[in-house]
Amino acid sequence: QVQLVESGGGLVQAGGSLRLSCAASGRTFSSYGIGWFRQAPGKERVFVATITWRTGSTYYADSVKGRFTISRNNAKNTVYLQMNSLKPEDTAVYYCANRLGGTAEYDYWGQGTQVTVSS
């Protein structure tokens, strides 16, 4: 089992920045990578970005390309999501999730952290 804890959310004005962290513990040796997702009020949870532990390969949703950057610190078992040029539509609860090896599937999820962008 992999445990995930997100942090770094908060309230920011449009155009501002935030950095989210996702700390992994437990059976991290079995983890292929980490993905970030978000869920806005009344909407489904959607994919934001993902990164693999071993190679650092990344992939982003079109809606955040050029504004968000995902990175990892293997020594700390932590993945970051640097969010710049934030927009009100980025307001959501952000979740990180453990990615299953060689797939686009996720099994363990964190509790989420709220990001609110004011206009």
Short mmCIF file of C-alpha atoms in Angstrom, two decimals, residues 3 7 11 17 21 24 27 45 55 60 67 73 82 97-98 101 107 113 118:
data_model
loop_
_atom_site.label_atom_id
_atom_site.label_comp_id
_atom_site.label_asym_id
_atom_site.label_seq_id
_atom_site.Cartn_x
_atom_site.Cartn_y
_atom_site.Cartn_z
CA GLN A 3 0.08 6.47 1.42
CA SER A 7 -0.06 19.99 0.98
CA LEU A 11 -6.11 31.09 -1.66
CA SER A 17 1.42 30.94 -8.11
CA SER A 21 3.47 18.77 -2.67
CA ALA A 24 4.50 9.28 -0.58
CA ARG A 27 5.41 0.59 -0.45
CA ARG A 45 -12.38 14.74 -11.20
CA THR A 55 12.85 8.58 -15.65
CA TYR A 60 0.12 17.30 -18.94
CA ARG A 67 1.54 27.05 -16.76
CA ASN A 73 12.45 14.44 -5.55
CA GLN A 82 4.25 24.19 -9.51
CA ALA A 97 -2.56 9.45 -6.83
CA ASN A 98 -0.24 6.50 -7.19
CA GLY A 101 3.25 0.37 -13.45
CA ASP A 107 -4.93 3.05 -7.20
CA THR A 113 -5.86 20.00 -0.93
CA SER A 118 -9.86 34.67 -6.86
#
